[in-house]
Amino acid sequence: MTAGEFGWLTAIVTGGASGIGLATARHLAARGARVTILDRENPRPDDLGAGDLGAGDLGALDAVIADVTDDAAVRAAVGAAAATLGGIDILVNNAGIGAIGTVEDNDDDEWRHVFDVNVLGMVRTSRAALPHLRRAAQRRGTAVIVNTCSIAASAGLPQRALYSATKGAVYSLTLAMAADYVADGIRVTCVSPGTADTPWVSRLLDASPDPAAERAALAARQPTGRLVSAAEVAAAIAYLASPLSGATTGTALAVDGGMSGLRLRPAGQPLR
């Protein structure tokens, strides 16, 4: 992979103010892309690690403010980003929210809200970006959408009914979009992280009765024995978005520490 691999490409990253989105925006920018973050807010100081840029200084990154549940705001923000960047080659649909509970624990309004953000949010940003992506594909021969899915789309996780349902929809949406737009030269893929060490997960853990025990339990369910880092997910998104991955479409890339595919023997258990 060369440093100039993304040097002639432009990208929008939704949910780019923290966690996986911010890591992805920075990763693409470091490899030469011109990147605009689309989020409801700029990065917060506690979401920026030591040595990172301050919230008011995003360096090579531009930012537009929009809530993905507001179609008019999304269309305006995507249009403004396209004008600033001179087009859109890459759309990373990363904006999303979590939900905890069984099917009994979230009321209808919460179900509608989480689907509105996690699924319809991707529909809105994709719909607004597609005319620009088509022009990019015609002009440069490449354009790509990468959606952030989750291991929850394909593995039954306790207390994640609503969240899992939205991510299952994201996976199906990814495949359908890939089929719809392959003839236009637009690739559509998704990345499926395991439990990632993000500010949202940290805040969730901090709210639990025993944060250390909860973190250990989340780490233990992944065969690598640790949480996935935001930087690792960002690198996978960059692989899918890269012009070097021109034959990759309609697929999900797992970044889950082996959770989706490995079935390890418990320590000390003999072979049967």
Short mmCIF file of C-alpha atoms in Angstrom, two decimals:
data_model
loop_
_atom_site.label_atom_id
_atom_site.label_comp_id
_atom_site.label_asym_id
_atom_site.label_seq_id
_atom_site.Cartn_x
_atom_site.Cartn_y
_atom_site.Cartn_z
CA MET A 1 0.00 0.00 0.00
CA THR A 2 1.47 3.33 -0.99
CA ALA A 3 1.14 6.65 0.81
CA GLY A 4 -0.46 8.22 -2.27
CA GLU A 5 -3.06 5.53 -2.71
CA PHE A 6 -5.93 7.89 -1.78
CA GLY A 7 -4.18 11.05 -2.91
CA TRP A 8 -6.65 11.86 -5.68
CA LEU A 9 -9.77 10.77 -3.84
CA THR A 10 -12.35 12.54 -1.66
CA ALA A 11 -14.42 11.05 1.15
CA ILE A 12 -17.30 11.75 3.50
CA VAL A 13 -17.33 9.90 6.83
CA THR A 14 -20.58 10.04 8.79
CA GLY A 15 -20.43 9.75 12.56
CA GLY A 16 -16.90 11.06 12.18
CA ALA A 17 -16.67 13.05 15.40
CA SER A 18 -15.54 10.14 17.57
CA GLY A 19 -14.63 6.48 17.74
CA ILE A 20 -14.48 4.45 14.54
CA GLY A 21 -15.62 7.39 12.41
CA LEU A 22 -12.91 9.75 13.62
CA ALA A 23 -10.27 7.02 13.34
CA THR A 24 -11.41 6.32 9.77
CA ALA A 25 -11.40 9.98 8.76
CA ARG A 26 -7.88 10.41 10.08
CA HIS A 27 -6.69 7.16 8.52
CA LEU A 28 -7.95 8.13 5.06
CA ALA A 29 -6.54 11.65 5.40
CA ALA A 30 -3.15 10.28 6.47
CA ARG A 31 -3.11 8.20 3.29
CA GLY A 32 -3.81 11.20 1.09
CA ALA A 33 -7.59 11.54 0.83
CA ARG A 34 -9.41 14.83 1.31
CA VAL A 35 -12.00 14.05 3.97
CA THR A 36 -15.12 15.70 5.33
CA ILE A 37 -16.69 14.54 8.59
CA LEU A 38 -20.49 14.60 8.76
CA ASP A 39 -21.78 14.49 12.31
CA ARG A 40 -24.15 16.21 14.71
CA GLU A 41 -21.18 17.83 16.45
CA ASN A 42 -17.43 18.33 16.23
CA PRO A 43 -15.17 15.98 18.22
CA ARG A 44 -15.41 16.38 21.98
CA PRO A 45 -12.19 16.85 24.01
CA ASP A 46 -12.69 13.55 25.85
CA ASP A 47 -12.95 11.69 22.53
CA LEU A 48 -9.52 12.92 21.49
CA GLY A 49 -6.54 11.00 22.84
CA ALA A 50 -3.26 12.42 24.05
CA GLY A 51 -1.34 14.01 21.22
CA ASP A 52 -4.41 14.23 19.00
CA LEU A 53 -5.64 17.40 17.39
CA GLY A 54 -7.87 19.62 19.48
CA ALA A 55 -11.60 19.72 18.87
CA GLY A 56 -11.33 23.03 17.07
CA ASP A 57 -8.43 21.94 14.88
CA LEU A 58 -9.14 18.97 12.62
CA GLY A 59 -6.06 19.50 10.49
CA ALA A 60 -6.65 18.01 7.03
CA LEU A 61 -10.28 17.22 7.88
CA ASP A 62 -13.27 19.39 7.07
CA ALA A 63 -16.54 19.07 8.98
CA VAL A 64 -20.21 19.62 8.23
CA ILE A 65 -22.93 19.44 10.86
CA ALA A 66 -26.04 17.35 10.20
CA ASP A 67 -28.23 14.82 11.95
CA VAL A 68 -28.72 11.74 9.76
CA THR A 69 -32.38 11.59 10.80
CA ASP A 70 -33.01 14.93 9.03
CA ASP A 71 -33.18 14.37 5.27
CA ALA A 72 -33.03 18.05 4.34
CA ALA A 73 -30.01 18.62 6.60
CA VAL A 74 -28.26 15.57 5.16
CA ARG A 75 -28.83 16.68 1.58
CA ALA A 76 -27.54 20.17 2.38
CA ALA A 77 -24.49 18.85 4.22
CA VAL A 78 -23.58 16.35 1.50
CA GLY A 79 -24.00 19.04 -1.14
CA ALA A 80 -21.78 21.43 0.81
CA ALA A 81 -19.14 18.74 1.31
CA ALA A 82 -19.19 17.84 -2.38
CA ALA A 83 -18.75 21.49 -3.31
CA THR A 84 -15.81 21.90 -0.94
CA LEU A 85 -14.14 18.64 -1.93
CA GLY A 86 -14.87 18.93 -5.64
CA GLY A 87 -16.86 15.71 -5.67
CA ILE A 88 -17.31 12.53 -3.64
CA ASP A 89 -15.42 9.32 -4.38
CA ILE A 90 -15.96 7.52 -1.06
CA LEU A 91 -18.88 7.49 1.36
CA VAL A 92 -18.36 5.82 4.73
CA ASN A 93 -21.74 5.31 6.40
CA ASN A 94 -20.63 5.01 10.00
CA ALA A 95 -23.16 7.05 12.00
CA GLY A 96 -25.09 4.89 14.41
CA ILE A 97 -26.29 4.42 17.98
CA GLY A 98 -26.52 1.47 20.33
CA ALA A 99 -29.42 -0.12 22.15
CA ILE A 100 -29.55 -2.55 25.04
CA GLY A 101 -32.30 -5.00 25.95
CA THR A 102 -34.52 -7.84 24.80
CA VAL A 103 -37.55 -7.33 22.56
CA GLU A 104 -39.52 -6.60 25.74
CA ASP A 105 -37.29 -3.81 26.97
CA ASN A 106 -37.51 -1.12 24.27
CA ASP A 107 -40.79 0.55 23.37
CA ASP A 108 -41.99 1.27 19.84
CA ASP A 109 -40.60 4.80 19.86
CA GLU A 110 -37.12 3.52 20.70
CA TRP A 111 -37.32 0.89 17.95
CA ARG A 112 -38.31 3.57 15.45
CA HIS A 113 -35.54 5.91 16.63
CA VAL A 114 -32.71 3.39 16.44
CA PHE A 115 -33.84 2.19 13.00
CA ASP A 116 -34.14 5.84 11.93
CA VAL A 117 -30.50 6.46 12.82
CA ASN A 118 -28.83 3.14 12.02
CA VAL A 119 -30.68 2.17 8.84
CA LEU A 120 -32.56 5.14 7.41
CA GLY A 121 -29.57 7.34 8.23
CA MET A 122 -27.53 5.29 5.77
CA VAL A 123 -30.34 5.48 3.24
CA ARG A 124 -30.43 9.28 3.49
CA THR A 125 -26.69 9.85 3.17
CA SER A 126 -26.36 7.31 0.35
CA ARG A 127 -29.28 8.83 -1.52
CA ALA A 128 -27.75 12.30 -1.24
CA ALA A 129 -24.26 11.11 -2.24
CA LEU A 130 -25.15 8.80 -5.12
CA PRO A 131 -25.29 11.47 -7.87
CA HIS A 132 -21.79 12.56 -6.87
CA LEU A 133 -20.56 8.95 -6.65
CA ARG A 134 -21.91 8.21 -10.13
CA ARG A 135 -19.99 11.19 -11.52
CA ALA A 136 -16.85 10.01 -9.73
CA ALA A 137 -17.21 6.53 -11.19
CA GLN A 138 -17.68 7.95 -14.68
CA ARG A 139 -14.78 10.36 -14.31
CA ARG A 140 -12.27 8.24 -12.41
CA GLY A 141 -13.53 4.69 -12.82
CA THR A 142 -14.04 4.19 -9.09
CA ALA A 143 -16.51 5.06 -6.37
CA VAL A 144 -17.39 3.20 -3.21
CA ILE A 145 -19.75 3.09 -0.24
CA VAL A 146 -18.60 1.36 2.95
CA ASN A 147 -21.22 0.75 5.63
CA THR A 148 -20.42 0.03 9.27
CA CYS A 149 -22.28 -3.14 10.18
CA SER A 150 -21.57 -5.36 13.23
CA ILE A 151 -20.97 -8.92 14.37
CA ALA A 152 -24.45 -8.47 15.89
CA ALA A 153 -25.90 -8.85 12.38
CA SER A 154 -24.98 -12.52 12.25
CA ALA A 155 -24.36 -13.69 15.84
CA GLY A 156 -27.03 -13.89 18.51
CA LEU A 157 -25.86 -11.63 21.32
CA PRO A 158 -27.80 -11.31 24.59
CA GLN A 159 -29.50 -8.01 25.39
CA ARG A 160 -28.98 -6.66 21.87
CA ALA A 161 -32.31 -7.42 20.10
CA LEU A 162 -32.97 -3.95 18.72
CA TYR A 163 -29.36 -3.15 17.85
CA SER A 164 -28.91 -6.55 16.18
CA ALA A 165 -32.06 -6.05 14.12
CA THR A 166 -30.75 -2.75 12.75
CA LYS A 167 -27.37 -4.22 11.89
CA GLY A 168 -28.99 -7.20 10.20
CA ALA A 169 -30.85 -4.65 8.08
CA VAL A 170 -27.57 -2.86 7.32
CA TYR A 171 -26.03 -6.11 6.08
CA SER A 172 -28.99 -6.85 3.80
CA LEU A 173 -29.06 -3.25 2.61
CA THR A 174 -25.37 -3.48 1.72
CA LEU A 175 -25.93 -6.51 -0.48
CA ALA A 176 -28.98 -4.98 -2.19
CA MET A 177 -27.16 -1.70 -2.86
CA ALA A 178 -24.15 -3.57 -4.23
CA ALA A 179 -26.42 -5.32 -6.72
CA ASP A 180 -28.20 -2.09 -7.65
CA TYR A 181 -25.11 0.00 -8.33
CA VAL A 182 -22.45 -2.40 -9.62
CA ALA A 183 -23.41 -1.49 -13.20
CA ASP A 184 -22.75 2.17 -12.34
CA GLY A 185 -19.22 1.33 -11.25
CA ILE A 186 -20.04 1.93 -7.56
CA ARG A 187 -18.87 -0.71 -5.12
CA VAL A 188 -20.82 -1.24 -1.87
CA THR A 189 -19.39 -3.20 1.04
CA CYS A 190 -19.58 -3.27 4.82
CA VAL A 191 -17.25 -3.84 7.74
CA SER A 192 -18.49 -5.91 10.70
CA PRO A 193 -16.62 -5.10 13.90
CA GLY A 194 -16.76 -7.11 17.08
CA THR A 195 -16.96 -5.16 20.33
CA ALA A 196 -14.76 -2.13 19.71
CA ASP A 197 -12.94 0.00 22.25
CA THR A 198 -14.68 3.29 21.46
CA PRO A 199 -15.80 6.25 23.59
CA TRP A 200 -19.40 5.02 23.43
CA VAL A 201 -18.43 1.57 24.75
CA SER A 202 -16.30 3.17 27.45
CA ARG A 203 -19.21 5.31 28.61
CA LEU A 204 -21.45 2.23 28.59
CA LEU A 205 -18.94 0.32 30.71
CA ASP A 206 -18.55 3.23 33.11
CA ALA A 207 -22.29 3.13 33.73
CA SER A 208 -22.26 -0.57 34.65
CA PRO A 209 -22.06 -1.73 38.31
CA ASP A 210 -18.60 -3.27 37.75
CA PRO A 211 -16.87 -1.66 34.72
CA ALA A 212 -13.72 -3.78 35.00
CA ALA A 213 -15.65 -7.05 35.15
CA GLU A 214 -17.89 -6.01 32.26
CA ARG A 215 -14.88 -5.04 30.11
CA ALA A 216 -13.22 -8.38 30.90
CA ALA A 217 -16.38 -10.25 29.89
CA LEU A 218 -16.62 -8.38 26.59
CA ALA A 219 -12.95 -9.04 25.86
CA ALA A 220 -13.24 -12.73 26.76
CA ARG A 221 -15.99 -13.44 24.23
CA GLN A 222 -13.60 -12.55 21.39
CA PRO A 223 -11.02 -15.30 20.71
CA THR A 224 -8.17 -12.79 20.70
CA GLY A 225 -9.07 -11.96 24.29
CA ARG A 226 -9.34 -8.21 23.79
CA LEU A 227 -11.59 -5.55 22.34
CA VAL A 228 -11.15 -4.45 18.75
CA SER A 229 -9.52 -1.03 18.38
CA ALA A 230 -11.07 1.79 16.39
CA ALA A 231 -7.84 2.01 14.40
CA GLU A 232 -8.17 -1.63 13.33
CA VAL A 233 -11.69 -1.05 12.06
CA ALA A 234 -10.52 2.12 10.28
CA ALA A 235 -7.79 0.16 8.50
CA ALA A 236 -10.35 -2.40 7.33
CA ILE A 237 -12.62 0.35 6.03
CA ALA A 238 -9.67 1.85 4.17
CA TYR A 239 -8.98 -1.54 2.57
CA LEU A 240 -12.57 -1.76 1.34
CA ALA A 241 -12.51 1.86 0.13
CA SER A 242 -9.16 1.55 -1.62
CA PRO A 243 -8.97 1.71 -5.41
CA LEU A 244 -6.73 -1.37 -5.07
CA SER A 245 -9.84 -3.31 -3.96
CA GLY A 246 -11.70 -2.77 -7.21
CA ALA A 247 -12.98 -6.36 -7.39
CA THR A 248 -14.43 -6.29 -3.87
CA THR A 249 -18.15 -5.52 -3.64
CA GLY A 250 -21.22 -6.99 -1.98
CA THR A 251 -19.23 -8.40 0.92
CA ALA A 252 -18.79 -7.97 4.67
CA LEU A 253 -15.33 -7.87 6.22
CA ALA A 254 -15.26 -9.12 9.81
CA VAL A 255 -12.96 -7.29 12.23
CA ASP A 256 -13.99 -9.15 15.35
CA GLY A 257 -10.99 -10.94 16.82
CA GLY A 258 -12.20 -14.21 15.32
CA MET A 259 -15.59 -14.10 17.02
CA SER A 260 -17.61 -14.90 13.91
CA GLY A 261 -15.60 -17.87 12.69
CA LEU A 262 -13.58 -19.45 15.49
CA ARG A 263 -14.79 -22.02 18.00
CA LEU A 264 -11.94 -22.54 20.46
CA ARG A 265 -11.71 -25.23 23.10
CA PRO A 266 -11.84 -23.93 26.67
CA ALA A 267 -8.44 -23.91 28.32
CA GLY A 268 -7.58 -27.33 29.71
CA GLN A 269 -10.31 -29.19 27.82
CA PRO A 270 -8.89 -32.30 26.07
CA LEU A 271 -9.48 -33.13 22.42
CA ARG A 272 -12.53 -35.32 21.84
#
